[in-house]
Structures are given as structure tokens and as C-alpha cells.
Amino acid sequence: MRIAIIGTGYVGLVSGACFSEFGVSVTCVDMDADKIARLSRGEIPIFEPGLDQLVASNTAAGRLSFTTDLKSAVKGADAVFIAVGTPSRRGDGHADLSYVFAAAEQIGEALAEQPGERTVVVTKSTVPVGTGRRVERILKKILPPDRFDVASNPEFLREGSAIQDFMRPDRVVIGTDGEHARTVLRSLYRPLYLVEKPVLFTSLESAELIKYAANAFLATKITFINEIADLCEAVGADVQDIARGIGLDGRIGGKFLHAGPGFGGSCFPKDCQALVRTAEIAKAPLAIVDTVLRVNDARKRRMAQRIIEACGGDVAGKTLAVLGLTFKPNTDDMRDSPSLSILPALLEAGATVRAFDPEGMDEAKKQMPELDYCGDAYETMQGADALVLLTEWNEFRALDLKRVKALLRVPVVIDLRNIYKPEEMSAAGIAYFSIGRPPAVEPGDVPVAANPAGLRAIA
Ligand SMILES: NC(=O)c1ccc[n+]([C@@H]2O[C@H](COP(=O)([O-])OP(=O)(O)OC[C@H]3O[C@@H](n4cnc5c(N)ncnc54)[C@H](O)[C@@H]3O)[C@@H](O)[C@H]2O)c1
């Protein structure tokens, strides 16, 4: 089999590398000439664990190549995947489909110039329900109907574990009306059939909506536990116990129940927004998802205030050390990261922010040039008035707390990911603020009352 993938970003590159690992011949196309030049030299333009080896071995085996020339890539392909970006459209929150439609047109024109077999045009980008039909209409204007089929094959991989997610997905969803498309996609995903991963065939519309419904549901789960965390703080309960206590219920499940600063990233915020807009147009409003977005936005804004309260109510003239800038660990992706809401608010309040992130700093520097970027975690906290843990990278999980206390000018740690146990921070003599957990209390001690921001301090 031979396929082309249009768009060589987080999804296109991982999908291309993984399909080539399945034994398929893959050409990855991108209009970003610099990206393609780097890939052709063996450089990986994004950080994704394991991707460098996978790309190197499949490129060396001759199964994976990179080009800016869409026409040559599409020639003779059994399937062409569209994996371009679908960001939020400025102003109204709809998905911006201009890249998808431009790619569809280019694919149609390329196929029209090269008479040949039938090609399956597959949308892997996350697109609102109805987009596949519009892609079909674009192609119909350029090509005779017996030259193409359209399909939707949404991608569920998570940045940071993208290869594992692609190779061992919970399920593959394929939406199409065409028997030929079903046959081609079934054989592309054959290695997953062999390891008994469920492959779900649906209509185009259902496949498109499954992706949005999945993201909206996960975002709802996170937002739900975040609100429960606020309640825990008010009543002296521990959100981690609640998460475990409800997560062990098979009907609920333990994943996506980690309280934190609010969800971010390149998918949940924009996909929830696009889904809400789609539902409005369809006159079937999604009040829950709409509320999730509003609650989450407010939460991210409130996090800066929490940090300020933990610093005694004022950060003007103070220095804050921040560890973690990306929206989650094991990625360099800064898109819609909570740090982009929280840190500018701290700067606005007069703080100096020293920051470190293992992979996200190049991108962060473009978006937040006012921060002081440091070389490692300990350098960041030197002389700071508080330490803020914003993203739970593994290397921040086992900090030497004696050293942390010695380096900080004021021993205050605000842990927005609940990486540490209140007891260990208390034992290290650090005032520790976390999310939805009561303070460590020695037998006989009187708990410190919740402060006005809802945080509990351990003296
Ligand atoms: N990032 C994720 O974790 C993730 C997970 C699942 C689904 N998705 C969805 O997958 C899609 C792609 O996301 P991404 O994060 O990989 O985006 P990205 O921005 O990293 O990559 C998109 C790439 O497409 C290229 N491109 C755009 N138009 C093109 C054209 N006409 N020809 C050639 N190249 C073109 C861009 O130059 C860019 O390199 C989005 O719809 C996203 O919602 C993303």
C-alpha cells in the first residue's frame, strides 16, 4: 500500500511514522519548507518521545519520505490523509476549515492531472460534523465520482504518548459510505486487527461527531473534578481520595480525574468551542459543554489569584519560580497552555517570573518573552519568593526538598498538580499549597482555616 499524508505536524508526522512502521509506504507532505528540510535531514521538528527513532528507522528502510510537493506524493496513492490544523476561527470559535478545504482542493487537482486508480481521501484532522460532505463536494467539482471516496478517520492520540496511542489505540473509528474506502482503510489498519483492537465503522457524520464528543466528555470530567476540588478545600476533604473513590467505580473510571489548574492544550479548548458552535447552529445546544468552557476559563484566571494569595496577597516586587510551561508533560506544545493565562496575570500584578520547562521554552519564549528563562529547576528557584509547580514533568516529581528550601528566599511551594504529599513538604519546613487537599496536620494540631482564596496552608 502507498499513502500520502497532508500536514506533517503532531498528528501527521506521528501517523506517517506509525503507518510506515506497519509496512506501508508513506509520503508526508507539508507546505512548511523549513519543516520538510529539517525532516529530510533527520531532524524532528517537535518533541514527542520515541518519534526520532521511529522516523529514522523507517526513513532508512525507504518506507517514509518527506516532501513539499503534494502532486508527486498523491500520485498513485491508495489513500491520502488530510492532517492539517483546524484551529479556532478568530472571533467566533468555529473551527477554521480553510486548511482542510485548501488541502482537499489541492488533492483533487493533483488527482485530476494524473488519471489512475481510485483514491480514498481521508480526513484525520478534527473537523465539525458535515465537513466530510463538504470535502466530497469539493472533490466532485474536480473529479469524476469513480476516482475517489471520502472517509473520516479521527485521531485520538495524546501528545506525550502519541506513538503508543497510535500503535495500541483503544479503538479506531472509520466513517464512510463507500465499500472501497472501507476495504482500503481496513487493510491499512490490519496490524491493529491482528492485536484485536476494535475498529468501528460508522457514517461520515458519526465518525466526525465521535471525536468531538470524546474530547468534550474528557474535558467535562476534568472540569468536574476541579470543581469537586474547590468543594474539598471548603469542607476539608481530599480530592485525591474522592477521585480514587469514584474512579474505582467501573461506570466512572479513574482517568481524567486529576484536579489541576484547568485544561488547556491544542485540542480540548478549541474542540469544545467548535462543538458548542456546531450545536448552536443545529439548534441542539450543548449547555454542559458550554458551561465546562466557562468554568475552565474562569479557573485558569483564578489560579493566578491563588498564587498571589499564597504569597501573602501581593506579588508586586516579588520573584516567582515557575516549573513547567507546556500544557502537559512530554510535549513541547504550548498551544492554549494554562501557563499562558496564569503567568501574564502574575507579571501584570508586578511579579518577576523565572521559569524553566524541559522542552517548551523555545515556543514559550516567543509567546512570553518577558519571563526570565533558566537552565534547570534549581537555578529557577534561587532566591525566589515562592515556587510554583505548573506542569508535572517527571523531573519535577522528586526535587531535593532540602535544597528547594535552602534555595528559596521564602519557603513557599504552590503545587497546582498535586505532585507532592502535604506531609513531606511539612516535614521539609515548606509552606505548601495544593489543589483540593487538606493541610498536613500533626495529631493535636488545629488545622489552619481555609484562606479567602480557598487554599489551606501548612505552617
Ligand atoms: N495535536 C494533537 O494532539 C491532536 C490529537 C488528535 C487530533 N488532532 C487534530 O489533528 C489536526 C492536526 O493537528 P496538529 O496538532 O498535528 O497540527 P499542526 O499545526 O502541528 O500541523 C499541521 C500541519 O499542516 C500543515 N499544512 C496546513 N495546510 C497544508 C497544506 N495545504 N499542505 C501541506 N501542509 C499543510 C502545516 O504547515 C502544519 O505543519 C487538527 O485538526 C487537530 O485538532 C490533534
Short mmCIF file of C-alpha atoms in Angstrom, two decimals, residues 100-317:
data_model
loop_
_atom_site.label_atom_id
_atom_site.label_comp_id
_atom_site.label_asym_id
_atom_site.label_seq_id
_atom_site.Cartn_x
_atom_site.Cartn_y
_atom_site.Cartn_z
CA VAL A 100 -8.77 21.38 5.21
CA PHE A 101 -10.63 22.75 2.18
CA ALA A 102 -7.42 24.06 0.58
CA ALA A 103 -5.83 20.62 1.03
CA ALA A 104 -8.93 18.91 -0.44
CA GLU A 105 -8.77 21.15 -3.48
CA GLN A 106 -5.06 20.56 -3.98
CA ILE A 107 -5.59 16.79 -3.68
CA GLY A 108 -8.44 16.92 -6.22
CA GLU A 109 -6.38 18.94 -8.69
CA ALA A 110 -3.37 16.63 -8.28
CA LEU A 111 -5.53 13.53 -8.88
CA ALA A 112 -7.21 15.15 -11.90
CA GLU A 113 -3.81 15.67 -13.54
CA GLN A 114 -2.88 12.03 -13.01
CA PRO A 115 -5.50 9.65 -14.38
CA GLY A 116 -5.32 6.42 -12.44
CA GLU A 117 -6.91 4.27 -9.80
CA ARG A 118 -9.49 5.22 -7.22
CA THR A 119 -8.09 7.13 -4.21
CA VAL A 120 -9.58 7.35 -0.73
CA VAL A 121 -9.41 10.87 0.68
CA VAL A 122 -9.44 10.54 4.45
CA THR A 123 -9.89 13.38 6.93
CA LYS A 124 -7.79 12.76 10.03
CA SER A 125 -7.96 16.36 11.23
CA THR A 126 -10.62 17.04 13.85
CA VAL A 127 -13.45 18.58 11.84
CA PRO A 128 -17.05 19.54 12.62
CA VAL A 129 -19.80 17.19 11.55
CA GLY A 130 -20.64 17.85 7.91
CA THR A 131 -17.08 18.67 6.84
CA GLY A 132 -16.57 15.31 5.10
CA ARG A 133 -19.60 16.02 2.89
CA ARG A 134 -18.12 19.42 2.01
CA VAL A 135 -14.81 17.76 1.13
CA GLU A 136 -16.80 15.35 -1.04
CA ARG A 137 -18.47 18.30 -2.84
CA ILE A 138 -15.09 19.97 -3.45
CA LEU A 139 -13.71 16.77 -4.97
CA LYS A 140 -16.85 16.17 -7.04
CA LYS A 141 -16.33 19.50 -8.80
CA ILE A 142 -12.85 18.41 -9.90
CA LEU A 143 -13.01 14.62 -10.30
CA PRO A 144 -15.39 12.03 -11.74
CA PRO A 145 -17.13 10.08 -8.93
CA ASP A 146 -15.35 6.81 -9.75
CA ARG A 147 -11.95 8.36 -8.97
CA PHE A 148 -12.36 8.97 -5.24
CA ASP A 149 -14.07 8.07 -1.99
CA VAL A 150 -14.14 10.14 1.16
CA ALA A 151 -13.76 8.90 4.72
CA SER A 152 -13.36 10.25 8.19
CA ASN A 153 -10.75 8.68 10.45
CA PRO A 154 -10.42 10.93 13.52
CA GLU A 155 -7.26 10.65 15.55
CA PHE A 156 -7.31 10.05 19.30
CA LEU A 157 -3.58 10.08 20.06
CA ARG A 158 -2.33 12.12 23.01
CA GLU A 159 0.82 14.19 22.73
CA GLY A 160 3.48 12.71 25.01
CA SER A 161 2.35 9.12 24.39
CA ALA A 162 1.38 9.53 20.74
CA ILE A 163 3.22 6.52 19.32
CA GLN A 164 1.87 4.10 21.91
CA ASP A 165 -1.62 5.58 21.39
CA PHE A 166 -1.41 5.15 17.62
CA MET A 167 0.04 1.64 17.78
CA ARG A 168 -2.21 0.44 20.62
CA PRO A 169 -5.34 2.59 20.42
CA ASP A 170 -8.47 1.90 22.47
CA ARG A 171 -10.29 1.94 19.13
CA VAL A 172 -10.06 3.10 15.52
CA VAL A 173 -13.06 4.95 14.10
CA ILE A 174 -13.71 4.92 10.37
CA GLY A 175 -16.65 6.79 8.89
CA THR A 176 -17.52 6.23 5.24
CA ASP A 177 -20.31 5.20 2.89
CA GLY A 178 -18.02 3.54 0.38
CA GLU A 179 -17.16 -0.15 0.30
CA HIS A 180 -13.84 0.58 -1.43
CA ALA A 181 -12.85 3.07 1.31
CA ARG A 182 -13.74 0.50 3.97
CA THR A 183 -11.56 -2.11 2.28
CA VAL A 184 -8.55 0.21 1.89
CA LEU A 185 -8.73 1.51 5.48
CA ARG A 186 -9.31 -1.97 6.87
CA SER A 187 -6.13 -3.19 5.22
CA LEU A 188 -4.15 -0.11 6.37
CA TYR A 189 -5.15 -0.84 9.95
CA ARG A 190 -4.71 -4.61 9.58
CA PRO A 191 -1.89 -4.79 12.15
CA LEU A 192 -4.36 -3.46 14.74
CA TYR A 193 -6.96 -6.08 13.81
CA LEU A 194 -4.28 -8.67 14.46
CA VAL A 195 -3.84 -7.38 18.03
CA GLU A 196 -7.63 -7.30 18.38
CA LYS A 197 -8.10 -3.55 18.70
CA PRO A 198 -11.72 -2.60 17.96
CA VAL A 199 -12.27 -0.92 14.61
CA LEU A 200 -15.60 0.86 14.47
CA PHE A 201 -17.21 1.56 11.09
CA THR A 202 -19.76 4.37 11.06
CA SER A 203 -21.19 7.02 8.78
CA LEU A 204 -19.05 10.07 7.97
CA GLU A 205 -21.18 12.23 10.27
CA SER A 206 -20.97 9.87 13.24
CA ALA A 207 -17.19 9.49 12.98
CA GLU A 208 -16.76 13.26 12.95
CA LEU A 209 -19.01 13.69 15.96
CA ILE A 210 -17.41 10.83 17.94
CA LYS A 211 -14.16 12.78 18.07
CA TYR A 212 -15.77 15.95 19.43
CA ALA A 213 -17.99 14.05 21.85
CA ALA A 214 -14.93 12.21 23.22
CA ASN A 215 -12.94 15.40 23.78
CA ALA A 216 -15.91 17.22 25.29
CA PHE A 217 -16.56 14.32 27.65
CA LEU A 218 -12.94 14.22 28.83
CA ALA A 219 -12.88 17.99 29.30
CA THR A 220 -16.09 17.68 31.32
CA LYS A 221 -14.54 15.01 33.54
CA ILE A 222 -11.54 17.24 34.28
CA THR A 223 -13.76 20.23 34.98
CA PHE A 224 -16.00 18.18 37.23
CA ILE A 225 -13.12 17.03 39.45
CA ASN A 226 -11.73 20.58 39.51
CA GLU A 227 -14.99 21.86 40.93
CA ILE A 228 -15.09 18.98 43.41
CA ALA A 229 -11.53 20.04 44.42
CA ASP A 230 -12.82 23.52 45.24
CA LEU A 231 -15.54 21.96 47.38
CA CYS A 232 -12.95 19.72 49.09
CA GLU A 233 -10.98 22.81 50.08
CA ALA A 234 -14.07 24.40 51.55
CA VAL A 235 -15.09 21.37 53.60
CA GLY A 236 -11.76 19.75 54.49
CA ALA A 237 -11.95 16.70 52.21
CA ASP A 238 -9.17 15.35 49.97
CA VAL A 239 -9.87 15.41 46.21
CA GLN A 240 -7.37 12.62 45.56
CA ASP A 241 -9.35 10.32 47.84
CA ILE A 242 -12.56 11.40 46.11
CA ALA A 243 -11.04 10.75 42.66
CA ARG A 244 -9.94 7.28 43.73
CA GLY A 245 -13.19 6.59 45.48
CA ILE A 246 -15.27 7.41 42.44
CA GLY A 247 -12.73 6.28 39.81
CA LEU A 248 -12.77 2.70 41.10
CA ASP A 249 -16.40 2.58 40.05
CA GLY A 250 -16.24 0.89 36.64
CA ARG A 251 -19.02 3.14 35.36
CA ILE A 252 -16.87 6.21 36.05
CA GLY A 253 -13.24 5.11 35.56
CA GLY A 254 -10.17 6.65 37.18
CA LYS A 255 -8.70 8.52 34.23
CA PHE A 256 -9.01 12.29 33.71
CA LEU A 257 -9.85 12.80 37.37
CA HIS A 258 -6.72 14.74 38.34
CA ALA A 259 -7.58 18.12 39.79
CA GLY A 260 -5.38 20.91 38.50
CA PRO A 261 -5.24 24.44 37.09
CA GLY A 262 -7.79 23.78 34.32
CA PHE A 263 -7.42 22.04 30.97
CA GLY A 264 -5.51 23.54 28.06
CA GLY A 265 -3.65 22.21 25.04
CA SER A 266 -4.14 22.20 21.32
CA CYS A 267 -7.39 20.20 21.35
CA PHE A 268 -9.81 20.41 24.30
CA PRO A 269 -10.41 24.19 24.37
CA LYS A 270 -10.81 24.63 20.62
CA ASP A 271 -12.74 21.40 20.08
CA CYS A 272 -15.21 22.15 22.90
CA GLN A 273 -15.73 25.61 21.45
CA ALA A 274 -16.27 24.30 17.94
CA LEU A 275 -18.71 21.68 19.23
CA VAL A 276 -20.73 24.31 21.09
CA ARG A 277 -20.92 26.40 17.90
CA THR A 278 -21.96 23.39 15.81
CA ALA A 279 -24.70 22.59 18.33
CA GLU A 280 -25.95 26.18 18.29
CA ILE A 281 -26.25 26.12 14.51
CA ALA A 282 -28.03 22.76 14.67
CA LYS A 283 -30.41 24.26 17.25
CA ALA A 284 -29.49 21.49 19.70
CA PRO A 285 -27.48 23.49 22.26
CA LEU A 286 -24.95 21.73 24.47
CA ALA A 287 -25.36 23.54 27.79
CA ILE A 288 -23.00 21.21 29.64
CA VAL A 289 -20.07 21.73 27.26
CA ASP A 290 -20.72 25.46 27.15
CA THR A 291 -20.57 25.57 30.96
CA VAL A 292 -17.40 23.45 31.02
CA LEU A 293 -15.68 26.04 28.84
CA ARG A 294 -16.78 28.94 31.01
CA VAL A 295 -15.87 27.19 34.27
CA ASN A 296 -12.48 26.22 32.89
CA ASP A 297 -11.67 29.73 31.64
CA ALA A 298 -12.61 31.23 34.97
CA ARG A 299 -10.50 28.64 36.76
CA LYS A 300 -7.38 29.46 34.78
CA ARG A 301 -7.87 33.14 35.59
CA ARG A 302 -8.41 32.32 39.27
CA MET A 303 -5.19 30.33 39.51
CA ALA A 304 -3.07 33.49 39.32
CA GLN A 305 -5.08 34.89 42.23
CA ARG A 306 -4.46 31.70 44.23
CA ILE A 307 -0.74 32.07 43.73
CA ILE A 308 -0.90 35.70 44.82
CA GLU A 309 -2.86 34.76 47.95
CA ALA A 310 -0.33 32.07 48.81
CA CYS A 311 2.37 34.74 48.59
CA GLY A 312 0.60 36.81 51.22
CA GLY A 313 -1.83 38.67 48.96
CA ASP A 314 0.68 40.68 46.93
CA VAL A 315 3.39 39.71 44.45
CA ALA A 316 4.47 43.20 43.40
CA GLY A 317 8.27 43.28 43.50
#
